[in-house]
CSV table of C-alpha atoms and ligand atoms in Angstrom, one decimal:
chain,number,residue,atom,x,y,z
G,1,UNK,CA,18.4,86.1,166.9
G,2,UNK,CA,16.4,85.9,163.8
G,3,UNK,CA,17.7,82.4,163.0
G,4,UNK,CA,16.7,81.3,166.4
G,5,UNK,CA,13.2,82.6,165.9
G,6,UNK,CA,13.0,80.7,162.7
G,7,UNK,CA,14.3,77.5,164.3
G,8,UNK,CA,11.7,77.8,167.1
G,9,UNK,CA,9.0,78.4,164.5
G,10,UNK,CA,10.1,75.3,162.6
G,11,UNK,CA,10.1,73.2,165.7
G,12,UNK,CA,6.6,74.3,166.6
G,13,UNK,CA,5.4,73.6,163.0
G,14,UNK,CA,6.9,70.1,163.1
G,15,UNK,CA,5.3,69.4,166.5
G,16,UNK,CA,1.9,70.7,165.3
G,17,UNK,CA,2.0,68.5,162.2
G,18,UNK,CA,3.0,65.3,164.0
G,19,UNK,CA,5.3,62.8,162.2
G,20,UNK,CA,6.5,63.7,158.8
G,21,UNK,CA,5.1,61.5,156.0
G,22,UNK,CA,6.9,58.2,155.3
G,23,UNK,CA,8.8,57.8,152.1
G,24,UNK,CA,6.9,55.5,149.6
G,25,UNK,CA,8.9,52.4,150.4
G,26,UNK,CA,8.4,52.8,154.2
G,27,UNK,CA,4.7,53.5,153.6
G,28,UNK,CA,4.4,50.3,151.6
G,29,UNK,CA,6.1,48.4,154.4
G,30,UNK,CA,3.8,49.9,157.0
G,31,UNK,CA,0.8,49.0,154.9
G,32,UNK,CA,1.9,45.4,154.5
G,33,UNK,CA,2.3,45.2,158.3
G,34,UNK,CA,-1.1,46.7,158.9
G,35,UNK,CA,-2.7,44.3,156.3
G,36,UNK,CA,-1.1,41.3,158.1
G,37,UNK,CA,-2.0,42.5,161.6
G,38,UNK,CA,-5.4,44.1,161.1
G,39,UNK,CA,-7.0,42.9,157.9
G,40,UNK,CA,-6.0,39.3,157.1
G,41,UNK,CA,-8.1,37.9,160.0
G,42,UNK,CA,-11.2,38.7,158.0
G,43,UNK,CA,-10.1,39.4,154.5
G,44,UNK,CA,-7.6,36.5,154.2
G,45,UNK,CA,-3.9,36.8,153.2
G,46,UNK,CA,-4.8,37.2,149.5
G,47,UNK,CA,-8.0,39.3,150.1
G,48,UNK,CA,-10.4,36.5,149.0
G,49,UNK,CA,-12.7,37.2,152.0
G,50,UNK,CA,-11.6,33.9,153.6
G,51,UNK,CA,-9.7,34.9,156.7
G,52,UNK,CA,-10.3,32.7,159.8
G,53,UNK,CA,-12.6,35.4,161.3
G,54,UNK,CA,-14.8,35.6,158.2
G,55,UNK,CA,-16.8,32.5,159.2
G,56,UNK,CA,-18.3,34.4,162.2
G,57,UNK,CA,-19.3,37.5,160.2
G,58,UNK,CA,-23.0,37.9,159.3
G,59,UNK,CA,-21.9,39.8,156.1
G,60,UNK,CA,-18.8,38.3,154.4
G,61,UNK,CA,-16.0,40.4,153.1
G,62,UNK,CA,-15.9,40.3,149.3
G,63,UNK,CA,-13.2,38.8,147.1
G,64,UNK,CA,-10.8,41.7,146.3
G,65,UNK,CA,-9.6,39.7,143.3
G,66,UNK,CA,-13.0,40.3,141.6
G,67,UNK,CA,-12.2,42.2,138.4
G,68,UNK,CA,-15.6,43.9,138.2
G,69,UNK,CA,-15.3,45.2,141.7
G,70,UNK,CA,-11.7,46.4,141.1
G,71,UNK,CA,-12.9,48.2,137.9
G,72,UNK,CA,-16.0,49.8,139.4
G,73,UNK,CA,-14.5,51.0,142.7
G,74,UNK,CA,-12.8,54.3,143.3
G,75,UNK,CA,-9.6,54.5,145.2
G,76,UNK,CA,-11.2,57.2,147.4
G,77,UNK,CA,-14.0,54.9,148.4
G,78,UNK,CA,-11.5,52.2,149.5
G,79,UNK,CA,-9.5,54.8,151.4
G,80,UNK,CA,-12.7,56.0,153.1
G,81,UNK,CA,-13.8,52.5,154.2
G,82,UNK,CA,-10.3,51.9,155.7
G,83,UNK,CA,-10.2,55.2,157.6
G,84,UNK,CA,-13.8,55.8,158.5
G,85,UNK,CA,-15.1,52.2,158.5
G,86,UNK,CA,-17.7,50.3,156.5
G,87,UNK,CA,-20.7,52.2,158.0
G,88,UNK,CA,-19.4,55.5,156.5
G,89,UNK,CA,-20.4,54.2,153.1
G,90,UNK,CA,-23.4,52.0,154.1
G,91,UNK,CA,-21.4,48.8,154.5
G,92,UNK,CA,-21.5,46.4,157.4
G,93,UNK,CA,-20.4,47.6,160.8
G,94,UNK,CA,-17.9,44.8,161.3
G,95,UNK,CA,-15.7,46.6,158.9
G,96,UNK,CA,-14.2,48.8,161.6
G,97,UNK,CA,-12.7,52.3,161.2
G,98,UNK,CA,-8.9,52.9,161.5
G,99,UNK,CA,-8.9,56.4,162.8
G,100,UNK,CA,-5.2,56.3,163.6
G,101,UNK,CA,-4.6,56.3,159.8
G,102,UNK,CA,-6.3,59.6,159.3
G,103,UNK,CA,-3.0,61.4,159.9
G,104,UNK,CA,-1.1,58.9,157.6
G,105,UNK,CA,-2.6,59.4,154.1
G,106,UNK,CA,0.6,57.9,152.5
G,107,UNK,CA,0.0,54.6,154.4
G,108,UNK,CA,-3.7,54.6,153.4
G,109,UNK,CA,-2.6,55.1,149.8
G,110,UNK,CA,-0.2,52.2,150.1
G,111,UNK,CA,-3.0,50.0,151.5
G,112,UNK,CA,-5.2,51.0,148.6
G,113,UNK,CA,-2.4,50.0,146.2
G,114,UNK,CA,-2.0,46.7,148.1
G,115,UNK,CA,-5.7,45.9,147.7
G,116,UNK,CA,-5.4,46.8,144.0
G,117,UNK,CA,-2.7,44.2,143.6
G,118,UNK,CA,-4.8,41.4,145.2
Z,1,HEC,C1,-13.6,42.0,161.7
Z,1,HEC,C2,-13.4,41.6,160.3
Z,1,HEC,C3,-12.7,42.7,159.4
Z,1,HEC,C4,-11.5,43.2,159.5
Z,1,HEC,C5,-10.5,42.9,160.7
Z,1,HEC,C6,-11.3,44.1,158.4
Z,1,HEC,N1,-12.4,44.1,157.6
Z,1,HEC,FE1,-12.6,45.1,155.8
Z,1,HEC,N2,-14.5,44.4,155.7
Z,1,HEC,C7,-15.1,43.5,156.6
Z,1,HEC,C8,-16.4,43.2,156.1
Z,1,HEC,C9,-17.4,42.2,156.8
Z,1,HEC,C10,-16.6,43.9,154.9
Z,1,HEC,C11,-17.8,43.9,154.0
Z,1,HEC,C12,-18.9,44.8,154.5
Z,1,HEC,C13,-20.1,44.8,153.5
Z,1,HEC,O1,-20.0,44.4,152.4
Z,1,HEC,O2,-21.1,45.3,154.0
Z,1,HEC,C14,-15.4,44.7,154.7
Z,1,HEC,C15,-15.2,45.6,153.7
Z,1,HEC,C16,-14.0,46.2,153.4
Z,1,HEC,C17,-13.8,47.0,152.2
Z,1,HEC,C18,-14.8,47.5,151.3
Z,1,HEC,C19,-15.1,46.6,150.1
Z,1,HEC,C20,-16.2,47.0,149.3
Z,1,HEC,O3,-17.2,46.3,149.2
Z,1,HEC,O4,-16.2,48.1,148.8
Z,1,HEC,C21,-12.5,47.4,152.3
Z,1,HEC,C22,-11.7,48.3,151.3
Z,1,HEC,C23,-11.9,46.8,153.4
Z,1,HEC,N3,-12.8,46.0,154.1
Z,1,HEC,C24,-10.6,46.8,153.8
Z,1,HEC,C25,-10.0,46.4,155.0
Z,1,HEC,C26,-8.7,46.7,155.5
Z,1,HEC,C27,-7.6,47.4,154.7
Z,1,HEC,C28,-8.6,46.2,156.7
Z,1,HEC,C29,-7.4,46.3,157.7
Z,1,HEC,C30,-7.0,47.6,158.0
Z,1,HEC,C31,-9.9,45.5,157.0
Z,1,HEC,N4,-10.7,45.7,156.0
Z,1,HEC,C32,-10.2,44.8,158.2
Z,1,HEC,C33,-14.5,42.9,157.7
Z,1,HEC,C34,-13.3,43.2,158.2
């Protein structure tokens, strides 16, 4: 009886928390997929700010390969821009929010790592 109560409690807990976090490798794969599907159109495959959609933007995305920007920018700021959008830190509104990633911090971390490697 007690075991059953514990099992029910665990099920409820899992349901309340949503999907369990992905392992690092799976998180990196998910981040690479998101980068290709949601980011490359503006930022370009290598993050140079030269995606096909960038031409149409009034404010161009920066070159993520810029060493000074990499050095002066906190991981937490990159993560915030990704999840809450550019406007959350005073950047252009065309940098949209990705609210679905709010519950996937491990994928956001992997996206930040990906940007760090560009
Ligand atoms: C519709 C075009 C567009 C898409 C799609 C897009 N971005 Fe952006 N992004 C921008 C623009 C434009 C800026 C620059 C805003 C500014 O400098 O005011 C920006 C800025 C950023 C910044 C902040 C850079 C800084 O100056 O601090 C990060 C980080 C970023 N984008 C990551 C991403 C990621 C990751 C994705 C995919 C999930 C993505 N962006 C998708 C247009 C886009």
